[in-house]
Tab-separated table of C-alpha atoms in Angstrom:
chain	number	residue	atom	x	y	z
A	216	MET	CA	-24.389	46.847	59.556
A	217	VAL	CA	-24.863	43.143	60.171
A	218	LYS	CA	-24.682	43.690	63.904
A	219	ALA	CA	-27.109	46.588	63.686
A	220	GLY	CA	-29.580	44.491	61.697
A	221	GLY	CA	-29.766	41.806	64.360
A	222	TRP	CA	-30.294	38.076	63.978
A	223	LEU	CA	-32.580	38.477	60.944
A	224	MET	CA	-29.547	39.497	58.901
A	225	PHE	CA	-28.248	35.926	59.033
A	226	PRO	CA	-31.040	34.327	56.923
A	227	ILE	CA	-30.880	37.291	54.544
A	228	ILE	CA	-27.110	36.846	54.119
A	229	ALA	CA	-27.534	33.070	53.708
A	230	GLY	CA	-30.138	33.696	51.011
A	231	SER	CA	-27.809	36.101	49.217
A	232	ILE	CA	-24.979	33.531	49.206
A	233	ILE	CA	-27.265	30.803	47.838
A	234	ALA	CA	-28.665	33.178	45.202
A	235	PHE	CA	-25.153	34.194	44.120
A	236	ALA	CA	-24.104	30.545	43.790
A	237	ILE	CA	-27.197	29.716	41.711
A	238	ILE	CA	-26.635	32.723	39.447
A	239	LEU	CA	-23.035	31.688	38.731
A	240	GLU	CA	-23.999	28.041	38.162
A	241	ARG	CA	-26.848	28.897	35.786
A	242	PHE	CA	-24.675	31.328	33.832
A	243	TRP	CA	-22.220	28.471	33.302
A	244	ALA	CA	-24.830	25.808	32.530
A	245	LEU	CA	-26.971	27.927	30.171
A	246	GLN	CA	-24.215	29.021	27.813
A	247	LYS	CA	-25.457	28.675	24.270
A	248	LYS	CA	-22.406	26.706	23.138
A	249	LYS	CA	-23.022	24.185	25.937
A	250	VAL	CA	-26.753	23.831	25.289
A	251	ILE	CA	-26.817	24.117	21.472
A	252	PRO	CA	-23.463	23.203	19.891
A	253	ASP	CA	-22.852	24.640	16.432
A	254	HIS	CA	-23.367	22.442	13.360
A	255	LEU	CA	-24.641	19.442	15.334
A	256	VAL	CA	-27.480	18.671	12.912
A	257	ALA	CA	-25.106	19.102	9.957
A	258	SER	CA	-22.710	16.585	11.501
A	259	ILE	CA	-25.548	14.104	12.041
A	260	TRP	CA	-26.675	14.533	8.425
A	261	HIS	CA	-23.114	13.879	7.241
A	262	TRP	CA	-22.892	10.690	9.305
A	263	ILE	CA	-26.250	9.495	7.969
A	264	LYS	CA	-25.186	10.111	4.346
A	265	GLU	CA	-21.867	8.339	4.873
A	266	GLY	CA	-23.451	5.457	6.799
A	267	GLN	CA	-21.316	6.278	9.834
A	268	LEU	CA	-24.106	6.835	12.374
A	269	GLU	CA	-23.321	4.218	15.009
A	270	ARG	CA	-24.778	3.693	18.464
A	271	SER	CA	-21.540	4.861	20.093
A	272	LYS	CA	-21.814	8.191	18.270
A	273	ILE	CA	-25.459	8.578	19.298
A	274	GLU	CA	-24.508	7.988	22.941
A	275	GLU	CA	-21.705	10.527	22.619
A	276	ILE	CA	-24.117	13.095	21.166
A	277	SER	CA	-26.523	12.486	24.045
A	278	LYS	CA	-23.865	13.210	26.675
A	279	GLN	CA	-22.430	16.340	25.055
A	280	SER	CA	-25.315	18.810	25.388
A	281	ALA	CA	-29.004	19.364	26.062
A	282	LEU	CA	-29.741	19.527	22.336
A	283	GLY	CA	-27.686	16.381	21.817
A	284	LYS	CA	-29.871	14.523	24.311
A	285	ILE	CA	-32.994	15.523	22.388
A	286	LEU	CA	-31.545	14.643	18.979
A	287	ALA	CA	-30.189	11.328	20.256
A	288	THR	CA	-33.718	10.364	21.302
A	289	GLY	CA	-34.928	11.072	17.766
A	290	LEU	CA	-32.053	9.095	16.265
A	291	ASN	CA	-32.785	6.109	18.476
A	292	ASN	CA	-36.385	6.183	17.190
A	293	ARG	CA	-35.586	7.017	13.547
A	294	HIS	CA	-37.136	3.752	12.363
A	295	LEU	CA	-40.569	4.982	13.528
A	296	GLU	CA	-43.031	7.216	11.683
A	297	ARG	CA	-42.457	10.976	11.593
A	298	ASP	CA	-45.158	11.730	14.178
A	299	ARG	CA	-43.773	9.122	16.578
A	300	ILE	CA	-40.275	10.576	16.215
A	301	LYS	CA	-41.615	14.042	17.053
A	302	GLU	CA	-43.446	12.676	20.098
A	303	SER	CA	-40.290	11.045	21.426
A	304	ILE	CA	-38.334	14.263	20.848
A	305	GLU	CA	-40.993	16.340	22.639
A	306	GLU	CA	-40.886	13.992	25.630
A	307	ALA	CA	-37.091	14.234	25.788
A	308	GLY	CA	-37.402	18.019	25.399
A	309	ARG	CA	-39.617	18.269	28.483
A	310	GLN	CA	-36.993	16.430	30.524
A	311	VAL	CA	-34.228	18.675	29.196
A	312	VAL	CA	-36.200	21.841	29.988
A	313	HIS	CA	-36.774	20.559	33.524
A	314	GLU	CA	-33.007	20.138	33.923
A	315	MET	CA	-32.380	23.614	32.515
A	316	GLU	CA	-34.779	25.094	35.089
A	317	ARG	CA	-32.899	23.460	37.959
A	318	PHE	CA	-32.461	25.744	41.012
A	319	LEU	CA	-34.653	28.486	39.491
A	320	ASN	CA	-37.460	27.747	41.934
A	321	THR	CA	-34.980	28.256	44.773
A	322	LEU	CA	-33.871	31.552	43.250
A	323	GLY	CA	-37.494	32.654	42.910
A	324	THR	CA	-38.188	31.664	46.509
A	325	ILE	CA	-35.258	33.778	47.725
A	326	ALA	CA	-36.583	36.710	45.690
A	327	SER	CA	-39.966	36.278	47.384
A	328	ILE	CA	-38.963	35.773	51.017
A	329	SER	CA	-36.071	38.274	51.262
A	330	PRO	CA	-38.313	41.367	51.404
A	331	LEU	CA	-40.546	39.548	53.898
A	332	LEU	CA	-37.523	38.948	56.133
A	333	GLY	CA	-36.669	42.630	55.766
A	334	LEU	CA	-40.220	43.553	56.711
A	335	LEU	CA	-40.025	41.253	59.721
A	336	GLY	CA	-36.824	43.037	60.730
A	337	THR	CA	-38.656	46.338	60.445
A	338	VAL	CA	-41.437	45.111	62.722
A	339	VAL	CA	-38.953	43.746	65.279
A	340	GLY	CA	-37.016	47.012	65.209
A	341	MET	CA	-40.130	49.096	65.744
A	342	ILE	CA	-41.198	46.823	68.603
A	343	LYS	CA	-37.837	47.559	70.226
A	344	VAL	CA	-38.394	51.287	69.741
A	345	PHE	CA	-41.827	51.269	71.385
A	346	THR	CA	-40.599	48.967	74.142
A	347	ALA	CA	-37.784	51.413	74.885
A	348	ILE	CA	-40.221	54.330	74.934
A	349	THR	CA	-42.591	52.477	77.256
A	350	SER	CA	-39.909	51.289	79.660
A	351	SER	CA	-38.177	54.665	79.876
A	352	GLY	CA	-41.422	56.599	80.146
A	353	GLY	CA	-40.551	58.824	77.197
A	354	VAL	CA	-38.026	59.484	74.472
A	355	GLY	CA	-35.292	60.946	76.673
A	356	ASN	CA	-32.820	58.077	76.039
A	357	ALA	CA	-32.032	58.069	72.336
A	358	ALA	CA	-29.710	55.017	72.262
A	359	PRO	CA	-32.409	52.294	72.423
A	360	LEU	CA	-34.507	54.224	69.928
A	361	ALA	CA	-31.592	54.516	67.520
A	362	GLY	CA	-30.851	50.788	67.842
A	363	GLY	CA	-34.415	49.783	66.997
A	364	ILE	CA	-34.688	52.210	64.093
A	365	SER	CA	-31.292	51.079	62.781
A	366	GLN	CA	-32.406	47.432	62.848
A	367	ALA	CA	-35.607	48.305	61.023
A	368	LEU	CA	-33.826	50.205	58.248
A	369	VAL	CA	-30.860	47.845	57.791
A	370	THR	CA	-32.911	44.645	57.517
A	371	THR	CA	-35.361	46.293	55.131
A	372	ALA	CA	-32.557	47.562	52.887
A	373	ALA	CA	-30.733	44.216	52.949
A	374	GLY	CA	-33.865	42.197	52.210
A	375	LEU	CA	-34.879	44.443	49.317
A	376	THR	CA	-31.377	44.388	47.827
A	377	VAL	CA	-31.210	40.591	47.818
A	378	ALA	CA	-34.764	40.317	46.480
A	379	ILE	CA	-34.195	42.766	43.630
A	380	ILE	CA	-31.017	41.044	42.441
A	381	ALA	CA	-32.527	37.552	42.753
A	382	LEU	CA	-35.688	38.586	40.895
A	383	ILE	CA	-33.732	40.211	38.054
A	384	PHE	CA	-31.700	37.065	37.413
A	385	TYR	CA	-34.707	34.784	37.921
A	386	ARG	CA	-36.534	36.610	35.129
A	387	TYR	CA	-33.393	36.717	33.000
A	388	PHE	CA	-32.804	32.954	33.218
A	389	ARG	CA	-36.477	32.247	32.516
A	390	GLY	CA	-36.267	34.309	29.346
A	391	ARG	CA	-32.970	32.708	28.342
A	392	ILE	CA	-34.387	29.214	28.777
A	393	ASP	CA	-37.399	30.118	26.629
A	394	GLU	CA	-35.048	31.434	23.928
A	395	LEU	CA	-32.900	28.295	24.024
A	396	VAL	CA	-35.970	26.052	23.918
A	397	VAL	CA	-37.199	27.759	20.737
A	398	LYS	CA	-33.809	27.263	19.084
A	399	MET	CA	-33.665	23.629	20.188
A	400	GLU	CA	-37.108	23.056	18.689
A	401	GLU	CA	-35.880	24.497	15.387
A	402	GLU	CA	-32.847	22.203	15.387
A	403	ALA	CA	-34.967	19.184	16.310
A	404	ILE	CA	-37.392	19.894	13.441
A	405	LYS	CA	-34.441	20.130	11.064
A	406	MET	CA	-33.245	16.700	12.164
A	407	VAL	CA	-36.724	15.182	11.831
A	408	ASP	CA	-36.855	16.544	8.271
A	409	VAL	CA	-33.415	15.090	7.586
A	410	LEU	CA	-34.492	11.657	8.811
A	411	HIS	CA	-37.773	11.834	6.892
A	412	ASN	CA	-36.111	12.953	3.671
A	413	ASN	CA	-33.420	10.313	3.994
A	414	ARG	CA	-36.089	7.649	4.454
A	415	SER	CA	-37.968	8.950	1.406
A	416	ILE	CA	-34.806	8.856	-0.712
A	417	SER	CA	-34.060	5.320	0.462
A	418	SER	CA	-37.598	4.206	-0.418
A	419	VAL	CA	-37.337	5.677	-3.905
A	420	SER	CA	-33.992	3.987	-4.434
A	421	GLU	CA	-35.448	0.637	-3.370
A	422	ASP	CA	-38.357	1.060	-5.799
A	423	LYS	CA	-36.003	1.792	-8.694
A	424	LYS	CA	-33.831	-1.269	-8.169
A	425	PRO	CA	-34.117	-3.855	-11.016
A	426	THR	CA	-36.123	-6.926	-10.199
A	427	GLY	CA	-33.593	-9.267	-11.828
A	428	LYS	CA	-36.098	-10.728	-14.308
A	429	ALA	CA	-35.233	-10.974	-17.978
A	430	ALA	CA	-37.056	-8.642	-20.312
């Protein structure tokens, strides 16, 4: 089939290999447990309550997952006001989303150009058919006609197959990223509330401390 499709089969096959590699890599990278580890905010809250939140732990959180990178940014800015913490988290979130969308543009490009390559193969095949008809003065010799028609059909089928698969997974990963982003936003808001509430409790405790003056 590759031989029948002609030289245009080579870019279509190359595109299919690249698309397959991207699909496998994104399936691995976008696992929920890798992006949003369970009980991460609860662990941070425990460390804050116990006074065990050290810079080394914040750096470790940042390296473990995409959510950890966002929360670590908020923890590094926890001394700021609530709105400033949210701004820093949103900025980190944009960077994380950009990393999560890595290679998706390539996958989308493959989904777009594969049917065009198939269409080009169809045109080239039909040119061969009409050239054979013109040169032979009719349709008496079926071999050249069959070769051109075979090239037209094979490249079209191959291009459409690659495009359909690439487009399906492109849309799937886009939807999965959107779902993960929503969940990361929820976790980030929880941590901002934890930091804000902890600061409020600390302020109340400071206000209630005795001044040391005799009654």
